[in-house]
PDB file of C-alpha atoms in Angstrom:
ATOM      1  CA  MET A   1       0.043   0.111  -0.073  1.00  0.00           C
ATOM      2  CA  ALA A   2       1.292   3.491  -0.604  1.00  0.00           C
ATOM      3  CA  LYS A   3       0.217   7.084   0.100  1.00  0.00           C
ATOM      4  CA  SER A   4       1.868  10.380  -1.208  1.00  0.00           C
ATOM      5  CA  THR A   5       0.860  14.002   0.245  1.00  0.00           C
ATOM      6  CA  SER A   6       1.861  17.054  -1.147  1.00  0.00           C
ATOM      7  CA  ASN A   7       1.167  20.764   0.260  1.00  0.00           C
ATOM      8  CA  PRO A   8      -0.220  23.038  -2.421  1.00  0.00           C
ATOM      9  CA  ASP A   9       0.920  26.103  -0.777  1.00  0.00           C
ATOM     10  CA  SER A  10       4.629  25.159  -0.812  1.00  0.00           C
ATOM     11  CA  SER A  11       3.945  24.525  -4.742  1.00  0.00           C
ATOM     12  CA  ARG A  12       2.710  28.178  -4.960  1.00  0.00           C
ATOM     13  CA  THR A  13       5.157  29.736  -2.475  1.00  0.00           C
ATOM     14  CA  LEU A  14       8.452  27.989  -3.639  1.00  0.00           C
ATOM     15  CA  PRO A  15       8.263  29.613  -7.276  1.00  0.00           C
ATOM     16  CA  LEU A  16       7.650  33.005  -5.761  1.00  0.00           C
ATOM     17  CA  ILE A  17      10.601  32.897  -3.470  1.00  0.00           C
ATOM     18  CA  ALA A  18      12.822  31.775  -6.126  1.00  0.00           C
ATOM     19  CA  GLY A  19      11.816  34.531  -8.539  1.00  0.00           C
ATOM     20  CA  GLY A  20      12.436  36.937  -5.514  1.00  0.00           C
ATOM     21  CA  SER A  21      16.078  35.304  -5.346  1.00  0.00           C
ATOM     22  CA  ILE A  22      16.293  36.537  -8.997  1.00  0.00           C
ATOM     23  CA  VAL A  23      15.238  40.075  -8.493  1.00  0.00           C
ATOM     24  CA  VAL A  24      17.838  40.453  -5.430  1.00  0.00           C
ATOM     25  CA  ALA A  25      20.394  38.744  -7.240  1.00  0.00           C
ATOM     26  CA  LEU A  26      20.347  41.489 -10.100  1.00  0.00           C
ATOM     27  CA  ALA A  27      20.107  44.487  -7.493  1.00  0.00           C
ATOM     28  CA  VAL A  28      22.678  43.243  -5.408  1.00  0.00           C
ATOM     29  CA  MET A  29      24.903  42.491  -8.616  1.00  0.00           C
ATOM     30  CA  ALA A  30      24.417  45.935 -10.147  1.00  0.00           C
ATOM     31  CA  ILE A  31      25.487  47.682  -6.749  1.00  0.00           C
ATOM     32  CA  LYS A  32      28.584  45.701  -6.391  1.00  0.00           C
ATOM     33  CA  TYR A  33      29.912  46.024  -9.687  1.00  0.00           C
ATOM     34  CA  GLY A  34      29.269  49.659  -9.351  1.00  0.00           C
ATOM     35  CA  ALA A  35      31.196  49.639  -6.288  1.00  0.00           C
ATOM     36  CA  TYR A  36      34.125  48.025  -8.321  1.00  0.00           C
ATOM     37  CA  LEU A  37      33.778  50.443 -11.167  1.00  0.00           C
ATOM     38  CA  VAL A  38      33.993  53.556  -8.703  1.00  0.00           C
ATOM     39  CA  THR A  39      37.134  52.144  -6.774  1.00  0.00           C
ATOM     40  CA  GLY A  40      38.884  49.851  -9.121  1.00  0.00           C
ATOM     41  CA  SER A  41      39.522  47.269  -5.782  1.00  0.00           C
ATOM     42  CA  VAL A  42      40.284  43.702  -6.791  1.00  0.00           C
ATOM     43  CA  ALA A  43      38.757  42.902  -3.522  1.00  0.00           C
ATOM     44  CA  LEU A  44      35.397  44.455  -4.262  1.00  0.00           C
ATOM     45  CA  TYR A  45      35.443  42.919  -8.000  1.00  0.00           C
ATOM     46  CA  SER A  46      35.945  39.534  -6.476  1.00  0.00           C
ATOM     47  CA  ASP A  47      32.661  40.497  -4.549  1.00  0.00           C
ATOM     48  CA  ALA A  48      30.751  41.450  -7.788  1.00  0.00           C
ATOM     49  CA  LEU A  49      31.921  38.566  -9.202  1.00  0.00           C
ATOM     50  CA  GLU A  50      30.371  36.168  -6.867  1.00  0.00           C
ATOM     51  CA  SER A  51      26.979  38.080  -7.435  1.00  0.00           C
ATOM     52  CA  ILE A  52      27.125  37.142 -10.949  1.00  0.00           C
ATOM     53  CA  VAL A  53      27.051  33.413  -9.699  1.00  0.00           C
ATOM     54  CA  ASN A  54      24.236  34.261  -7.247  1.00  0.00           C
ATOM     55  CA  LEU A  55      22.228  35.129 -10.395  1.00  0.00           C
ATOM     56  CA  VAL A  56      23.093  32.205 -12.304  1.00  0.00           C
ATOM     57  CA  ALA A  57      22.484  30.099  -9.232  1.00  0.00           C
ATOM     58  CA  ALA A  58      18.946  31.713  -8.594  1.00  0.00           C
ATOM     59  CA  LEU A  59      17.935  31.025 -11.959  1.00  0.00           C
ATOM     60  CA  ALA A  60      19.175  27.294 -11.688  1.00  0.00           C
ATOM     61  CA  ALA A  61      17.024  27.005  -8.262  1.00  0.00           C
ATOM     62  CA  LEU A  62      14.056  28.459 -10.025  1.00  0.00           C
ATOM     63  CA  ILE A  63      14.171  25.815 -12.814  1.00  0.00           C
ATOM     64  CA  ALA A  64      14.887  22.990 -10.377  1.00  0.00           C
ATOM     65  CA  ILE A  65      11.884  23.824  -8.348  1.00  0.00           C
ATOM     66  CA  TYR A  66       9.677  24.202 -11.188  1.00  0.00           C
ATOM     67  CA  VAL A  67      10.938  20.783 -12.211  1.00  0.00           C
ATOM     68  CA  SER A  68      10.656  19.142  -8.955  1.00  0.00           C
ATOM     69  CA  GLN A  69       6.841  20.137  -8.538  1.00  0.00           C
ATOM     70  CA  GLN A  70       5.946  18.236 -11.773  1.00  0.00           C
ATOM     71  CA  PRO A  71       3.779  14.773 -10.922  1.00  0.00           C
ATOM     72  CA  ALA A  72       5.183  11.476 -11.399  1.00  0.00           C
ATOM     73  CA  ASP A  73       4.932  10.185 -14.885  1.00  0.00           C
ATOM     74  CA  ARG A  74       5.677   6.852 -16.777  1.00  0.00           C
ATOM     75  CA  THR A  75       9.542   7.441 -16.876  1.00  0.00           C
ATOM     76  CA  HIS A  76       9.654   9.115 -13.457  1.00  0.00           C
ATOM     77  CA  PRO A  77       7.142   7.140 -11.283  1.00  0.00           C
ATOM     78  CA  PHE A  78       8.841   8.493  -7.994  1.00  0.00           C
ATOM     79  CA  GLY A  79       8.328  11.907  -8.963  1.00  0.00           C
ATOM     80  CA  HIS A  80      10.850  14.582  -9.694  1.00  0.00           C
ATOM     81  CA  HIS A  81      11.763  15.643  -6.480  1.00  0.00           C
ATOM     82  CA  LYS A  82      15.638  15.287  -6.888  1.00  0.00           C
ATOM     83  CA  ALA A  83      15.763  17.894  -9.487  1.00  0.00           C
ATOM     84  CA  GLU A  84      16.349  20.489  -6.552  1.00  0.00           C
ATOM     85  CA  TYR A  85      19.619  18.510  -5.581  1.00  0.00           C
ATOM     86  CA  LEU A  86      21.100  18.860  -9.132  1.00  0.00           C
ATOM     87  CA  SER A  87      20.556  22.966  -8.542  1.00  0.00           C
ATOM     88  CA  ALA A  88      22.653  22.544  -5.604  1.00  0.00           C
ATOM     89  CA  VAL A  89      25.207  20.751  -7.296  1.00  0.00           C
ATOM     90  CA  LEU A  90      25.382  23.246  -9.966  1.00  0.00           C
ATOM     91  CA  GLU A  91      25.556  26.085  -7.373  1.00  0.00           C
ATOM     92  CA  GLY A  92      28.367  24.578  -5.662  1.00  0.00           C
ATOM     93  CA  ALA A  93      30.428  24.095  -8.942  1.00  0.00           C
ATOM     94  CA  LEU A  94      29.571  27.653  -9.768  1.00  0.00           C
ATOM     95  CA  ILE A  95      31.194  28.867  -6.569  1.00  0.00           C
ATOM     96  CA  VAL A  96      34.212  27.002  -7.381  1.00  0.00           C
ATOM     97  CA  VAL A  97      34.543  28.513 -11.076  1.00  0.00           C
ATOM     98  CA  ALA A  98      34.074  32.228  -9.426  1.00  0.00           C
ATOM     99  CA  ALA A  99      36.928  31.146  -6.792  1.00  0.00           C
ATOM    100  CA  ILE A 100      39.209  30.355  -9.806  1.00  0.00           C
ATOM    101  CA  LEU A 101      38.500  33.620 -11.539  1.00  0.00           C
ATOM    102  CA  ILE A 102      39.114  35.649  -8.499  1.00  0.00           C
ATOM    103  CA  PHE A 103      42.350  34.045  -7.854  1.00  0.00           C
ATOM    104  CA  ARG A 104      43.486  34.996 -11.445  1.00  0.00           C
ATOM    105  CA  GLU A 105      42.579  38.777 -10.641  1.00  0.00           C
ATOM    106  CA  ALA A 106      44.191  38.739  -7.168  1.00  0.00           C
ATOM    107  CA  TYR A 107      47.155  37.613  -9.045  1.00  0.00           C
ATOM    108  CA  ASP A 108      47.244  40.171 -11.655  1.00  0.00           C
ATOM    109  CA  ALA A 109      46.849  42.814  -8.661  1.00  0.00           C
ATOM    110  CA  PHE A 110      49.786  41.530  -7.017  1.00  0.00           C
ATOM    111  CA  VAL A 111      51.885  42.015 -10.145  1.00  0.00           C
ATOM    112  CA  THR A 112      50.458  45.428 -11.058  1.00  0.00           C
ATOM    113  CA  PRO A 113      49.188  46.963  -7.831  1.00  0.00           C
ATOM    114  CA  ARG A 114      46.228  49.246  -8.346  1.00  0.00           C
ATOM    115  CA  ALA A 115      45.105  52.452  -6.029  1.00  0.00           C
ATOM    116  CA  ILE A 116      41.655  52.675  -4.481  1.00  0.00           C
ATOM    117  CA  GLU A 117      39.528  55.627  -5.851  1.00  0.00           C
ATOM    118  CA  ASP A 118      36.636  56.939  -4.172  1.00  0.00           C
ATOM    119  CA  PHE A 119      36.864  54.858  -1.137  1.00  0.00           C
ATOM    120  CA  GLY A 120      33.870  56.310   0.708  1.00  0.00           C
ATOM    121  CA  LEU A 121      31.468  55.927  -1.958  1.00  0.00           C
ATOM    122  CA  GLY A 122      32.508  52.362  -2.756  1.00  0.00           C
ATOM    123  CA  MET A 123      32.108  51.314   0.930  1.00  0.00           C
ATOM    124  CA  VAL A 124      28.681  52.697   1.013  1.00  0.00           C
ATOM    125  CA  MET A 125      27.582  50.688  -2.107  1.00  0.00           C
ATOM    126  CA  SER A 126      29.101  47.411  -0.751  1.00  0.00           C
ATOM    127  CA  GLY A 127      27.214  48.046   2.446  1.00  0.00           C
ATOM    128  CA  VAL A 128      23.723  48.666   0.919  1.00  0.00           C
ATOM    129  CA  ALA A 129      24.423  45.397  -1.382  1.00  0.00           C
ATOM    130  CA  THR A 130      25.612  43.510   1.651  1.00  0.00           C
ATOM    131  CA  ALA A 131      22.608  44.465   3.989  1.00  0.00           C
ATOM    132  CA  LEU A 132      20.319  43.339   1.067  1.00  0.00           C
ATOM    133  CA  ASN A 133      21.960  40.022   0.774  1.00  0.00           C
ATOM    134  CA  GLY A 134      21.775  39.408   4.442  1.00  0.00           C
ATOM    135  CA  GLY A 135      17.983  40.025   4.735  1.00  0.00           C
ATOM    136  CA  TRP A 136      17.542  37.938   2.247  1.00  0.00           C
ATOM    137  CA  SER A 137      19.854  35.021   3.056  1.00  0.00           C
ATOM    138  CA  ALA A 138      18.310  34.773   6.567  1.00  0.00           C
ATOM    139  CA  PHE A 139      14.754  34.500   4.913  1.00  0.00           C
ATOM    140  CA  LEU A 140      15.994  31.742   2.214  1.00  0.00           C
ATOM    141  CA  ILE A 141      17.113  29.655   4.925  1.00  0.00           C
ATOM    142  CA  ARG A 142      14.285  29.884   7.187  1.00  0.00           C
ATOM    143  CA  ARG A 143      11.597  29.367   4.661  1.00  0.00           C
ATOM    144  CA  GLY A 144      13.949  26.927   2.660  1.00  0.00           C
ATOM    145  CA  ARG A 145      13.812  24.953   5.905  1.00  0.00           C
ATOM    146  CA  SER A 146      10.022  24.959   6.694  1.00  0.00           C
ATOM    147  CA  LEU A 147       9.371  24.084   3.063  1.00  0.00           C
ATOM    148  CA  ARG A 148      11.799  21.427   2.881  1.00  0.00           C
ATOM    149  CA  SER A 149      13.502  22.814  -0.295  1.00  0.00           C
ATOM    150  CA  PRO A 150      17.363  21.979  -0.622  1.00  0.00           C
ATOM    151  CA  ALA A 151      17.552  24.388  -3.517  1.00  0.00           C
ATOM    152  CA  LEU A 152      16.380  27.248  -1.702  1.00  0.00           C
ATOM    153  CA  VAL A 153      18.409  26.437   1.644  1.00  0.00           C
ATOM    154  CA  ALA A 154      21.579  25.859  -0.580  1.00  0.00           C
ATOM    155  CA  ASP A 155      20.862  29.322  -2.043  1.00  0.00           C
ATOM    156  CA  GLY A 156      20.413  30.967   1.280  1.00  0.00           C
ATOM    157  CA  TRP A 157      23.861  29.627   2.725  1.00  0.00           C
ATOM    158  CA  HIS A 158      25.356  30.452  -0.598  1.00  0.00           C
ATOM    159  CA  LEU A 159      24.163  34.407   0.046  1.00  0.00           C
ATOM    160  CA  PHE A 160      25.394  34.024   3.599  1.00  0.00           C
ATOM    161  CA  THR A 161      28.615  33.285   2.481  1.00  0.00           C
ATOM    162  CA  ASP A 162      28.553  36.287   0.074  1.00  0.00           C
ATOM    163  CA  VAL A 163      27.570  38.327   3.078  1.00  0.00           C
ATOM    164  CA  MET A 164      30.349  37.149   5.209  1.00  0.00           C
ATOM    165  CA  THR A 165      32.811  37.787   2.496  1.00  0.00           C
ATOM    166  CA  SER A 166      31.624  40.951   1.979  1.00  0.00           C
ATOM    167  CA  VAL A 167      31.805  41.993   5.522  1.00  0.00           C
ATOM    168  CA  GLY A 168      35.554  40.796   5.213  1.00  0.00           C
ATOM    169  CA  VAL A 169      36.018  42.791   2.085  1.00  0.00           C
ATOM    170  CA  ILE A 170      34.680  46.117   3.784  1.00  0.00           C
ATOM    171  CA  ALA A 171      36.532  45.690   6.791  1.00  0.00           C
ATOM    172  CA  GLY A 172      40.064  44.768   5.192  1.00  0.00           C
ATOM    173  CA  LEU A 173      39.813  47.881   2.660  1.00  0.00           C
ATOM    174  CA  VAL A 174      39.028  50.385   5.388  1.00  0.00           C
ATOM    175  CA  LEU A 175      42.296  48.756   7.107  1.00  0.00           C
ATOM    176  CA  ALA A 176      43.974  49.316   3.838  1.00  0.00           C
ATOM    177  CA  ALA A 177      42.778  52.937   3.640  1.00  0.00           C
ATOM    178  CA  VAL A 178      44.048  53.599   7.111  1.00  0.00           C
ATOM    179  CA  THR A 179      47.507  51.859   6.630  1.00  0.00           C
ATOM    180  CA  GLY A 180      48.145  52.684   2.910  1.00  0.00           C
ATOM    181  CA  LEU A 181      48.888  49.178   2.296  1.00  0.00           C
ATOM    182  CA  GLN A 182      47.640  48.200  -1.158  1.00  0.00           C
ATOM    183  CA  VAL A 183      48.655  44.786  -1.106  1.00  0.00           C
ATOM    184  CA  LEU A 184      45.896  44.104   1.386  1.00  0.00           C
ATOM    185  CA  ASP A 185      43.605  44.480  -1.495  1.00  0.00           C
ATOM    186  CA  PRO A 186      44.489  41.363  -3.538  1.00  0.00           C
ATOM    187  CA  LEU A 187      45.304  39.581  -0.375  1.00  0.00           C
ATOM    188  CA  LEU A 188      41.563  40.330   0.877  1.00  0.00           C
ATOM    189  CA  ALA A 189      40.543  38.828  -2.556  1.00  0.00           C
ATOM    190  CA  VAL A 190      42.541  35.566  -2.130  1.00  0.00           C
ATOM    191  CA  ALA A 191      40.889  35.085   1.295  1.00  0.00           C
ATOM    192  CA  VAL A 192      37.499  35.647  -0.446  1.00  0.00           C
ATOM    193  CA  ALA A 193      38.315  33.109  -3.021  1.00  0.00           C
ATOM    194  CA  GLY A 194      39.483  30.376  -0.394  1.00  0.00           C
ATOM    195  CA  TYR A 195      36.408  30.785   1.389  1.00  0.00           C
ATOM    196  CA  ILE A 196      34.068  30.380  -1.276  1.00  0.00           C
ATOM    197  CA  LEU A 197      35.784  27.737  -2.614  1.00  0.00           C
ATOM    198  CA  TRP A 198      35.376  25.788   0.707  1.00  0.00           C
ATOM    199  CA  SER A 199      31.950  26.714   0.980  1.00  0.00           C
ATOM    200  CA  GLY A 200      30.946  25.698  -2.524  1.00  0.00           C
ATOM    201  CA  SER A 201      32.471  22.277  -2.034  1.00  0.00           C
ATOM    202  CA  ASN A 202      30.597  21.828   1.492  1.00  0.00           C
ATOM    203  CA  ILE A 203      27.289  22.728  -0.778  1.00  0.00           C
ATOM    204  CA  ALA A 204      28.182  20.321  -3.541  1.00  0.00           C
ATOM    205  CA  LEU A 205      28.881  17.321  -1.230  1.00  0.00           C
ATOM    206  CA  ALA A 206      25.845  18.032   0.601  1.00  0.00           C
ATOM    207  CA  SER A 207      23.658  17.832  -2.568  1.00  0.00           C
ATOM    208  CA  VAL A 208      25.455  14.672  -3.822  1.00  0.00           C
ATOM    209  CA  SER A 209      24.304  12.957  -0.448  1.00  0.00           C
ATOM    210  CA  GLY A 210      20.818  13.698  -1.394  1.00  0.00           C
ATOM    211  CA  LEU A 211      21.193  12.539  -4.520  1.00  0.00           C
ATOM    212  CA  MET A 212      22.350   9.099  -3.132  1.00  0.00           C
ATOM    213  CA  ASP A 213      18.939   8.431  -1.363  1.00  0.00           C
ATOM    214  CA  GLU A 214      20.253   9.625   2.304  1.00  0.00           C
ATOM    215  CA  ALA A 215      18.095   8.499   5.013  1.00  0.00           C
ATOM    216  CA  ALA A 216      16.072  11.216   7.062  1.00  0.00           C
ATOM    217  CA  SER A 217      17.417  12.840   9.969  1.00  0.00           C
ATOM    218  CA  SER A 218      17.289  10.948  13.133  1.00  0.00           C
ATOM    219  CA  ALA A 219      14.623  13.537  14.646  1.00  0.00           C
ATOM    220  CA  ILE A 220      12.242  12.655  11.568  1.00  0.00           C
ATOM    221  CA  GLN A 221      12.835   8.840  12.207  1.00  0.00           C
ATOM    222  CA  ALA A 222      11.904   9.262  15.899  1.00  0.00           C
ATOM    223  CA  ARG A 223       8.829  10.894  14.866  1.00  0.00           C
ATOM    224  CA  ILE A 224       7.827   8.122  12.387  1.00  0.00           C
ATOM    225  CA  ARG A 225       8.640   5.342  15.238  1.00  0.00           C
ATOM    226  CA  ASP A 226       6.076   7.158  17.458  1.00  0.00           C
ATOM    227  CA  ALA A 227       3.534   7.772  14.816  1.00  0.00           C
ATOM    228  CA  ILE A 228       3.487   3.854  14.231  1.00  0.00           C
ATOM    229  CA  GLN A 229       3.409   3.339  17.664  1.00  0.00           C
ATOM    230  CA  ARG A 230       0.534   5.400  18.327  1.00  0.00           C
ATOM    231  CA  SER A 231      -1.587   4.622  15.555  1.00  0.00           C
ATOM    232  CA  GLY A 232      -0.783   0.843  14.777  1.00  0.00           C
ATOM    233  CA  ASP A 233      -3.642  -0.514  17.065  1.00  0.00           C
ATOM    234  CA  GLY A 234      -4.478  -4.036  15.958  1.00  0.00           C
ATOM    235  CA  ALA A 235      -1.295  -4.820  14.515  1.00  0.00           C
ATOM    236  CA  LEU A 236       1.683  -6.381  16.527  1.00  0.00           C
ATOM    237  CA  GLU A 237       4.549  -4.787  15.300  1.00  0.00           C
ATOM    238  CA  ALA A 238       6.521  -3.040  12.505  1.00  0.00           C
ATOM    239  CA  HIS A 239      10.121  -3.618  11.308  1.00  0.00           C
ATOM    240  CA  ASP A 240      12.442  -3.133   8.632  1.00  0.00           C
ATOM    241  CA  VAL A 241      11.571   0.686   8.704  1.00  0.00           C
ATOM    242  CA  ARG A 242      13.540   2.428   5.922  1.00  0.00           C
ATOM    243  CA  THR A 243      13.624   6.033   4.818  1.00  0.00           C
ATOM    244  CA  ARG A 244      15.055   8.185   2.134  1.00  0.00           C
ATOM    245  CA  GLN A 245      14.579  11.703   1.366  1.00  0.00           C
ATOM    246  CA  ALA A 246      14.327  13.649  -2.261  1.00  0.00           C
ATOM    247  CA  GLY A 247      13.872  17.120  -2.014  1.00  0.00           C
ATOM    248  CA  ARG A 248      10.763  17.736  -0.238  1.00  0.00           C
ATOM    249  CA  ALA A 249       9.399  14.153  -0.270  1.00  0.00           C
ATOM    250  CA  ILE A 250      10.404  11.651   2.380  1.00  0.00           C
ATOM    251  CA  PHE A 251      10.056   7.861   1.468  1.00  0.00           C
ATOM    252  CA  ILE A 252       8.807   5.795   4.442  1.00  0.00           C
ATOM    253  CA  GLU A 253       8.647   2.024   3.790  1.00  0.00           C
ATOM    254  CA  PHE A 254       8.286  -0.671   6.412  1.00  0.00           C
ATOM    255  CA  HIS A 255       7.008  -4.268   7.208  1.00  0.00           C
ATOM    256  CA  LEU A 256       3.567  -4.574   9.533  1.00  0.00           C
ATOM    257  CA  VAL A 257       2.949  -7.827  11.348  1.00  0.00           C
ATOM    258  CA  VAL A 258      -0.882  -8.506  11.876  1.00  0.00           C
ATOM    259  CA  PRO A 259      -2.320 -11.602  13.415  1.00  0.00           C
ATOM    260  CA  GLY A 260      -2.466 -14.440  10.839  1.00  0.00           C
ATOM    261  CA  ALA A 261      -6.279 -14.756  11.213  1.00  0.00           C
ATOM    262  CA  MET A 262      -7.063 -10.945  10.576  1.00  0.00           C
ATOM    263  CA  THR A 263      -8.941 -10.320   7.291  1.00  0.00           C
ATOM    264  CA  VAL A 264      -7.432  -8.293   4.704  1.00  0.00           C
ATOM    265  CA  LEU A 265     -10.324  -5.674   5.189  1.00  0.00           C
ATOM    266  CA  ALA A 266      -9.046  -5.257   8.957  1.00  0.00           C
ATOM    267  CA  ALA A 267      -5.197  -5.226   7.696  1.00  0.00           C
ATOM    268  CA  HIS A 268      -6.107  -2.607   5.168  1.00  0.00           C
ATOM    269  CA  GLU A 269      -7.896  -0.388   7.972  1.00  0.00           C
ATOM    270  CA  ILE A 270      -5.007  -0.387  10.062  1.00  0.00           C
ATOM    271  CA  CYS A 271      -2.620   0.491   7.250  1.00  0.00           C
ATOM    272  CA  ASP A 272      -5.042   3.331   6.132  1.00  0.00           C
ATOM    273  CA  ARG A 273      -4.739   4.661   9.697  1.00  0.00           C
ATOM    274  CA  LEU A 274      -0.981   4.509   9.830  1.00  0.00           C
ATOM    275  CA  GLU A 275      -0.750   6.168   6.257  1.00  0.00           C
ATOM    276  CA  ALA A 276      -2.747   9.173   7.509  1.00  0.00           C
ATOM    277  CA  ALA A 277      -0.981   9.520  10.943  1.00  0.00           C
ATOM    278  CA  LEU A 278       2.132   9.497   9.066  1.00  0.00           C
ATOM    279  CA  GLU A 279       0.862  12.201   6.551  1.00  0.00           C
ATOM    280  CA  ALA A 280      -0.107  14.534   9.536  1.00  0.00           C
ATOM    281  CA  GLU A 281       3.086  13.959  11.290  1.00  0.00           C
ATOM    282  CA  ILE A 282       5.545  14.225   8.153  1.00  0.00           C
ATOM    283  CA  GLU A 283       4.414  16.491   5.490  1.00  0.00           C
ATOM    284  CA  GLY A 284       5.301  15.335   1.878  1.00  0.00           C
ATOM    285  CA  SER A 285       5.338  11.627   2.883  1.00  0.00           C
ATOM    286  CA  GLU A 286       5.253   8.769   0.681  1.00  0.00           C
ATOM    287  CA  VAL A 287       4.381   5.673   2.589  1.00  0.00           C
ATOM    288  CA  VAL A 288       4.801   2.034   1.530  1.00  0.00           C
ATOM    289  CA  ILE A 289       3.651  -0.690   3.978  1.00  0.00           C
ATOM    290  CA  HIS A 290       4.051  -4.396   3.544  1.00  0.00           C
ATOM    291  CA  VAL A 291       1.815  -6.694   5.645  1.00  0.00           C
ATOM    292  CA  GLU A 292       2.967  -9.563   7.146  1.00  0.00           C
ATOM    293  CA  PRO A 293       1.645 -12.664   9.357  1.00  0.00           C
ATOM    294  CA  GLU A 294       2.514 -13.044  12.952  1.00  0.00           C
ATOM    295  CA  HIS A 295       5.078 -15.852  12.614  1.00  0.00           C
ATOM    296  CA  LYS A 296       7.109 -13.417  10.614  1.00  0.00           C
ATOM    297  CA  ALA A 297       7.792 -11.145  13.869  1.00  0.00           C
ATOM    298  CA  LYS A 298       9.886 -13.632  15.622  1.00  0.00           C
ATOM    299  CA  ASP A 299      12.752 -13.222  13.000  1.00  0.00           C
ATOM    300  CA  HIS A 300      12.763  -9.514  13.339  1.00  0.00           C
ATOM    301  CA  LEU A 301      12.546  -8.953  17.230  1.00  0.00           C
ATOM    302  CA  SER A 302      15.929  -8.064  17.610  1.00  0.00           C
ATOM    303  CA  LYS A 303      16.536  -5.966  14.377  1.00  0.00           C
ATOM    304  CA  GLY A 304      14.759  -2.685  15.643  1.00  0.00           C
ATOM    305  CA  ALA A 305      11.491  -3.822  15.439  1.00  0.00           C
ATOM    306  CA  ILE A 306       8.760  -1.308  16.829  1.00  0.00           C
ATOM    307  CA  PRO A 307       6.066  -3.383  19.247  1.00  0.00           C
ATOM    308  CA  ILE A 308       2.385  -2.149  18.854  1.00  0.00           C
TER     309      ILE A 308
END
């Protein structure tokens, strides 16, 4: 038996949020690139370059969310939920490319030092862009977690790394202006590149884990076990509980042991009750229950069985 659930509110909300990310990315990119043009700072150039990656990543997230919401079909009977992980992998790869480009620009600045111009205006512009990114980053992470969207969460953490590097760039350029050490500008660019290279690899690795059918978190698994115990009256036990997470969907499979003399109708009613309980407890659950007679319970009592 199988049961699937989805939240129509999430289906409407996610594309709107992803579209908002594109608008924010365009605004931040324009402001940061303007700061680079007025100052000539290679550190600000590195900051602006990452904003281009933000824009591409936001577009990829929107496409991935759209694809992930498509219903199951003949060629994809389990749905398209994992499309969001592909977006997150792409985002991690784009961050790595940006880091390489920044390293190259920083090297040129070491070879040919550049004087920073219109320092005050550049700092104000960079500060405005950083504040905008910071607010949107917090929003994406919070809403992405509540909606269980890997694409939004990855995009939010990516923007957060952008915020942290921007803060570091601003602080470093202030120090460079006070001390007169122009070499701090390319050094900051190298630091930015190293940081986003690290963050990009983390995003990609986390997404690959999702593509490899990673189990649901221990907290969610505990909620599943509790729901089975609360709502499985009439059955004897559940065992071989397995979970895997694919985007916003959580696939739950387990064997349900019932008395051998129980009718098919009675066993079916228990399964319906369990499915409803898991649907209420775990949003987006896809439940498969395999019913077994009571003599099967003896073989599984020592293997994490759930007594009912």
